[in-house]
Short mmCIF file of C-alpha atoms in Angstrom, two decimals:
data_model
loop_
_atom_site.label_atom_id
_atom_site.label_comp_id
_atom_site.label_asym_id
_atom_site.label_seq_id
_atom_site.Cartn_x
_atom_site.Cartn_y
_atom_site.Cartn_z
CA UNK G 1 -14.87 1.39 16.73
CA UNK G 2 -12.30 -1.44 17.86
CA UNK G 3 -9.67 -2.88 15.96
CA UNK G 4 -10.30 -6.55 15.37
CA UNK G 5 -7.94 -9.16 16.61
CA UNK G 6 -7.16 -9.71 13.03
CA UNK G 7 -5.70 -6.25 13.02
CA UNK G 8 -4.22 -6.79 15.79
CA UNK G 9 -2.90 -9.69 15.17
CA UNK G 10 -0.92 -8.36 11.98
CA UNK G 11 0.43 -5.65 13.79
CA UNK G 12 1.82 -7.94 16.66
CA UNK G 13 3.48 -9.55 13.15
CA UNK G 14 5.56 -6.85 12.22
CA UNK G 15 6.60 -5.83 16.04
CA UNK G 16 8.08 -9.59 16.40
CA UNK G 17 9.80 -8.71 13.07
CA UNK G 18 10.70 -5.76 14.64
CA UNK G 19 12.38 -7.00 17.57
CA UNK G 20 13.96 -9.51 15.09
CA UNK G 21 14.98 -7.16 12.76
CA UNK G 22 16.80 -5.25 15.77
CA UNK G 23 18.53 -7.99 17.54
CA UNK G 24 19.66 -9.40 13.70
CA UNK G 25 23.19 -8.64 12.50
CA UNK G 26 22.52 -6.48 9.81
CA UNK G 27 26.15 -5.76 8.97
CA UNK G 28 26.81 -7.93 6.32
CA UNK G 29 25.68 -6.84 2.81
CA UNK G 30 27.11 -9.36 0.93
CA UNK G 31 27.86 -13.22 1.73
CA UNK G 32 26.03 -14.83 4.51
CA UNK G 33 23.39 -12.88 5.95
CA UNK G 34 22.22 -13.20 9.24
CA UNK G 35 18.26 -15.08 9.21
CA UNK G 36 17.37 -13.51 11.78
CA UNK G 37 17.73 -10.10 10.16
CA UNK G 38 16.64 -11.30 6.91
CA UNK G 39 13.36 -12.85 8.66
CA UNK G 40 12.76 -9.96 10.93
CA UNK G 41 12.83 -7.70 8.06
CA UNK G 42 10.47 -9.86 6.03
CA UNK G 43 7.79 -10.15 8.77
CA UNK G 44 8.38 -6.53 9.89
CA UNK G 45 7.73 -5.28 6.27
CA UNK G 46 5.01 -8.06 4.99
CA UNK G 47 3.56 -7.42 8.10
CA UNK G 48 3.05 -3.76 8.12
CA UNK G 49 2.64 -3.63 4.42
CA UNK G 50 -0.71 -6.09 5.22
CA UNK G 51 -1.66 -3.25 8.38
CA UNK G 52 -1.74 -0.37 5.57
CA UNK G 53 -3.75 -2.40 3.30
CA UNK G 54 -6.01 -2.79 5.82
CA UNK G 55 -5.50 1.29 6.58
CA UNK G 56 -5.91 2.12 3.19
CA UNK G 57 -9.22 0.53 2.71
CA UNK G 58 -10.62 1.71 6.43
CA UNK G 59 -9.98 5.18 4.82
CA UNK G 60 -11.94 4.92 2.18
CA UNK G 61 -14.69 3.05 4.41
CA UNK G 62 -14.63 5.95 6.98
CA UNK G 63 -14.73 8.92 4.75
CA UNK G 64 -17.71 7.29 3.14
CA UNK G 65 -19.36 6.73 6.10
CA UNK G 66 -19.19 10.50 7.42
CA UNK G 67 -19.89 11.67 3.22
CA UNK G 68 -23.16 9.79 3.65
CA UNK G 69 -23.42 6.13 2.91
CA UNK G 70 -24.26 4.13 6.11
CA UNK G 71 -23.95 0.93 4.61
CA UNK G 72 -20.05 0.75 5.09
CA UNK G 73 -20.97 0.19 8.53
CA UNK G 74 -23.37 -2.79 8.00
CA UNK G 75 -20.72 -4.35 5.85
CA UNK G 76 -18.18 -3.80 8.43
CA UNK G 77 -15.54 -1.85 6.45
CA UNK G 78 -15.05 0.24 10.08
CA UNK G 79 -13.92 -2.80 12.03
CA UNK G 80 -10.62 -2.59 10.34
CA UNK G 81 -10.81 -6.42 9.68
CA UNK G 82 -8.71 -6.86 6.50
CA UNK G 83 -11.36 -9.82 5.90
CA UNK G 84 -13.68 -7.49 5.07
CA UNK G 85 -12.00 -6.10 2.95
CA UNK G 86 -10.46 -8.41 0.66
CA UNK G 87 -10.93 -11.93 -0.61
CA UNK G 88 -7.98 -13.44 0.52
CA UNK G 89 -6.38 -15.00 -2.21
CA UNK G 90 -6.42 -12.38 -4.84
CA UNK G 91 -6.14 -9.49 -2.50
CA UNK G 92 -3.84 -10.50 -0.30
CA UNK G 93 -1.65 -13.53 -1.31
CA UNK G 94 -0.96 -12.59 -4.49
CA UNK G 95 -0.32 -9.01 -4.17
CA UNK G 96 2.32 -10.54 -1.07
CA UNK G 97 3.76 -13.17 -3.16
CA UNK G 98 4.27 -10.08 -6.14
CA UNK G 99 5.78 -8.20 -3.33
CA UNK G 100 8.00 -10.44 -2.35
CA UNK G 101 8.93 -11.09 -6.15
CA UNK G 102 9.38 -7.67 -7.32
CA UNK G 103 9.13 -5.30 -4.66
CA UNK G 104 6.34 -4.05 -6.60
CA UNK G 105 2.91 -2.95 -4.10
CA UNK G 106 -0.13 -4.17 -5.75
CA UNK G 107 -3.32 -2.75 -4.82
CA UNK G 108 -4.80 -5.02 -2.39
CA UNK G 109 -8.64 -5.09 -0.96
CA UNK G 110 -11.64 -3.35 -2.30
CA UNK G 111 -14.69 -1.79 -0.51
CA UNK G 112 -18.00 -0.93 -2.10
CA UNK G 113 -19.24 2.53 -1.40
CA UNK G 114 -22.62 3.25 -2.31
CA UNK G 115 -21.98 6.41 -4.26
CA UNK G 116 -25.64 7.44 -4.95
CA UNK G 117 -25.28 8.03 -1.09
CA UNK G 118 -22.63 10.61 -0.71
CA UNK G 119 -23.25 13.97 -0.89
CA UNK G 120 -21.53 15.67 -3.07
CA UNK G 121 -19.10 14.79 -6.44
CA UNK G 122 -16.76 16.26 -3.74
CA UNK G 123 -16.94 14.22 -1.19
CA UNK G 124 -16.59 11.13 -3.99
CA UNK G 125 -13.34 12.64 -4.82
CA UNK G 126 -12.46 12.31 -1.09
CA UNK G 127 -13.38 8.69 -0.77
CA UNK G 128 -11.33 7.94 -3.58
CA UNK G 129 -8.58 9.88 -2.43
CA UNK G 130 -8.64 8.82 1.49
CA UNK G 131 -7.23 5.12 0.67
CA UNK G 132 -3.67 6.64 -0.77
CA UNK G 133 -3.72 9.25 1.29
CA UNK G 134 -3.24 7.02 4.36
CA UNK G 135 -0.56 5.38 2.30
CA UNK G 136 1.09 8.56 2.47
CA UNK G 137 0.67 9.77 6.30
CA UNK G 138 2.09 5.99 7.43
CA UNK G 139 5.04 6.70 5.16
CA UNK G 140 5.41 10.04 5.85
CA UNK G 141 4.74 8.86 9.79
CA UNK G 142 7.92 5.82 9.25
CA UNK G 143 10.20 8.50 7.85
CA UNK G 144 9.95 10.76 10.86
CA UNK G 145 10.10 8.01 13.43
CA UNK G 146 13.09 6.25 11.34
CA UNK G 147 14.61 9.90 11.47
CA UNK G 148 13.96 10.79 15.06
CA UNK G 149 13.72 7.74 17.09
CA UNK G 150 16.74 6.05 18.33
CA UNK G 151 16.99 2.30 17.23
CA UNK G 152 19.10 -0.58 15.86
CA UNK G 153 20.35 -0.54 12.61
CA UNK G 154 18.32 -3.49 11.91
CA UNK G 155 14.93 -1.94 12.65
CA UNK G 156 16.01 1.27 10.90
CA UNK G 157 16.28 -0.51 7.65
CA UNK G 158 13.02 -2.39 7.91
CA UNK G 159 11.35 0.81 8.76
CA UNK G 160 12.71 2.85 5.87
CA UNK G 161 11.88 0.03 2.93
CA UNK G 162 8.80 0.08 4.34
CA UNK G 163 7.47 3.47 4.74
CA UNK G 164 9.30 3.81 0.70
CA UNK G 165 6.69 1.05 -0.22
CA UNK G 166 4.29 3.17 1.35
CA UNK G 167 5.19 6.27 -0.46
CA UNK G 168 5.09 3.51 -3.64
CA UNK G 169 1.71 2.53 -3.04
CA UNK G 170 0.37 6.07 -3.24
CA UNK G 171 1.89 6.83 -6.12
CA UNK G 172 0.66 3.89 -7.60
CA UNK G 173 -2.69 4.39 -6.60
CA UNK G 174 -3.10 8.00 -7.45
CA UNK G 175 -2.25 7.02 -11.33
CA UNK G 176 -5.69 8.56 -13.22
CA UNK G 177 -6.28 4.98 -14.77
CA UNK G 178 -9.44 3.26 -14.08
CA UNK G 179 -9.97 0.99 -11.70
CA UNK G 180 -7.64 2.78 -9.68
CA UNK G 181 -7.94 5.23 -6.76
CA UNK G 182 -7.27 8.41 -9.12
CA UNK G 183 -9.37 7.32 -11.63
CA UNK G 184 -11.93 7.29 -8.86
CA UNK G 185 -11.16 10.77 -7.72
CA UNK G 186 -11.50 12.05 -11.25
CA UNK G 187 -14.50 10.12 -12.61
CA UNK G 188 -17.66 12.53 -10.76
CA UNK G 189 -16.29 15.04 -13.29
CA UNK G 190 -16.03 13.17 -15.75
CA UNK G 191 -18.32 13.31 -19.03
CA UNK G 192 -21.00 10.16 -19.06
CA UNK G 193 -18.95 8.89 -22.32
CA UNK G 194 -15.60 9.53 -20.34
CA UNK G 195 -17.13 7.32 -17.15
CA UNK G 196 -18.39 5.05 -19.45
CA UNK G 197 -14.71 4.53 -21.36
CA UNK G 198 -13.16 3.60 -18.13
CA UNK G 199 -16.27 1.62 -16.77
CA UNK G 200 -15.35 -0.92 -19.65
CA UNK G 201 -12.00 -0.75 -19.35
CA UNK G 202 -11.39 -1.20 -15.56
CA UNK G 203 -10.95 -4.70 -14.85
CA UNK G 204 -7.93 -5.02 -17.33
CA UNK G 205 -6.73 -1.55 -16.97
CA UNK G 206 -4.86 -2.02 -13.99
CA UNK G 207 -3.77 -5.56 -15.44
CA UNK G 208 -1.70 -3.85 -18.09
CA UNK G 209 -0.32 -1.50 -15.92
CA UNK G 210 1.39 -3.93 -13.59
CA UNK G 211 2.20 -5.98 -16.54
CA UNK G 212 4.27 -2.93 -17.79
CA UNK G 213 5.79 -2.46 -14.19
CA UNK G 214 7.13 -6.16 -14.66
CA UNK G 215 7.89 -5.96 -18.25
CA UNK G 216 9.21 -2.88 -19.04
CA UNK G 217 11.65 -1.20 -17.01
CA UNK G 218 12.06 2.12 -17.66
CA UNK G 219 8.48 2.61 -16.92
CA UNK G 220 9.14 0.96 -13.49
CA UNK G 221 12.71 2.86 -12.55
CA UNK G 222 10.40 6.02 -13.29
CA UNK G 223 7.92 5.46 -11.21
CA UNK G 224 10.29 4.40 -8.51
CA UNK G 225 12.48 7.72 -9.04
CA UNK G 226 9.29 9.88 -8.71
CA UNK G 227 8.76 7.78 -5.22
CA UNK G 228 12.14 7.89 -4.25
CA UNK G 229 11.68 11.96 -4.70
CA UNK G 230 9.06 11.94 -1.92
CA UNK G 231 10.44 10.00 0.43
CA UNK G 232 13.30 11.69 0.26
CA UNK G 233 11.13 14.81 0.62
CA UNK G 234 9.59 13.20 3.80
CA UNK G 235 12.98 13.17 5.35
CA UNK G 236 13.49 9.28 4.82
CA UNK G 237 16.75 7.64 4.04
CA UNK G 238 17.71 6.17 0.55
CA UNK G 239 20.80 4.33 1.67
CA UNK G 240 18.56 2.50 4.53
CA UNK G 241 15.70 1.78 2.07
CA UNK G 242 17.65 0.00 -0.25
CA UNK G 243 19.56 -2.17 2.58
CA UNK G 244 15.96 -3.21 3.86
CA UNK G 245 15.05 -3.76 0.19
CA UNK G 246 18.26 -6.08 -0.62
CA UNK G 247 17.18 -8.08 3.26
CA UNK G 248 13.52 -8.39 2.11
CA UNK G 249 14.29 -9.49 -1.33
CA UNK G 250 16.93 -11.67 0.04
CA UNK G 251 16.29 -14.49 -2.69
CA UNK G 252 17.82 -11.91 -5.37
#
């Protein structure tokens, strides 16, 4: 398996707003900020935010693959081409443009696992479960590099909003609401009337639940505290998070 120059592509994205992010002046929190910060963050965070969409789905493509179903591989869910993945305005544009709005990370792509194919209720857990999971190791991966890696204060900020948006992302994900990743993991144990319930329910299930994220706020700040709890946990620093926050929501 080879990335695809797609992949590749978006990851060379988020280095250049890496380097830009580095080089910026990050120093000024309020007034005139420097662009080149401000854009550095932005591509470093839109950028890698895009590469663990793209993570998030191979996951669930991979751990399908070795559970049983050999047709992830014919649709090319293991070239970790986000293409593949996703249609690209509703999975990718507008879960970037509500990023970029409200901080908030939408789900993005979907693959379809076959899951007459997998072994065991199990391993359909696992599938379900893989996507997030990623989320999780690439945040949990950011923190420690943010923590142990020397680097500008620029970069450091970037870094740390975006391995928080990971840890954001799995928490969203994991949320036992269909059409969502923990409904997924729950749903082989599920009664037939229970799997049935959330098979009519899942395409505006996850609707309402972003509408409340936008809507009502002390849903939102909850969710956001229970993140903020494991990043912290995974060694990552509020105080940067929320300076690569203000620089990627620079519009606020």
């Amino acid at each position: 398996m080879r990335p695809s120059p797609v992949f590749i592509g978006i990851l060379a994205v988020a280095v250049l707003g890496g380097f830009l992010a580095a080089y910026g002046d990050s120093s000024t929190l309020l007034g005139d900020r420097d662009p080149l910060f401000i854009t550095g963050v932005v591509l470093l965070v839109a950028g890698g935010w895009i590469a663990s969409l793209t993570l998030h789905e191979f996951g669930h493509a991979f751990v399908a693959y070795r559970g049983g179903d050999a047709g992830v591989a014919q649709k090319g869910y293991l070239s970790l081409d986000v293409r593949r993945y996703t249609d690209p305005v509703l999975s990718i544009l507008l879960p970037l443009i509500f990023l970029l709005i409200g901080g908030i990370p939408l789900p993005g792509g979907a693959v379809w696992i076959n899951r007459g194919a997998l072994r065991s209720r199990a391993t359909s857990s696992w599938v379900s479960l893989a996507g997030p999971l990623s989320n999780l190791a690439v945040g949990a991966a950011l923190c420690l590099i943010a923590a142990t890696v020397p680097m500008a204060a620029g970069l450091f900020y970037g870094l740390s909003y975006l391995a928080l948006l990971q840890v954001m992302t799995f928490l969203l994900n994991i949320l036992p609401i269909p059409g969502l990743d923990g409904w997924g993991a729950l749903e082989p144990y599920l009664s037939p009337q229970a799997r049935a319930f959330g098979a009519r329910v899942r395409p505006w299930a996850p609707l309402v639940l972003f509408a409340l994220l936008f809507v009502f706020r002390p849903f939102a700040d909850a969710l956001w505290y229970v993140a903020g709890l494991i990043f912290d946990a995974l060694g990552g620093s509020d105080v940067a998070a929320q300076i690569g926050q203000a620089a990627f929501l620079f519009w606020r």
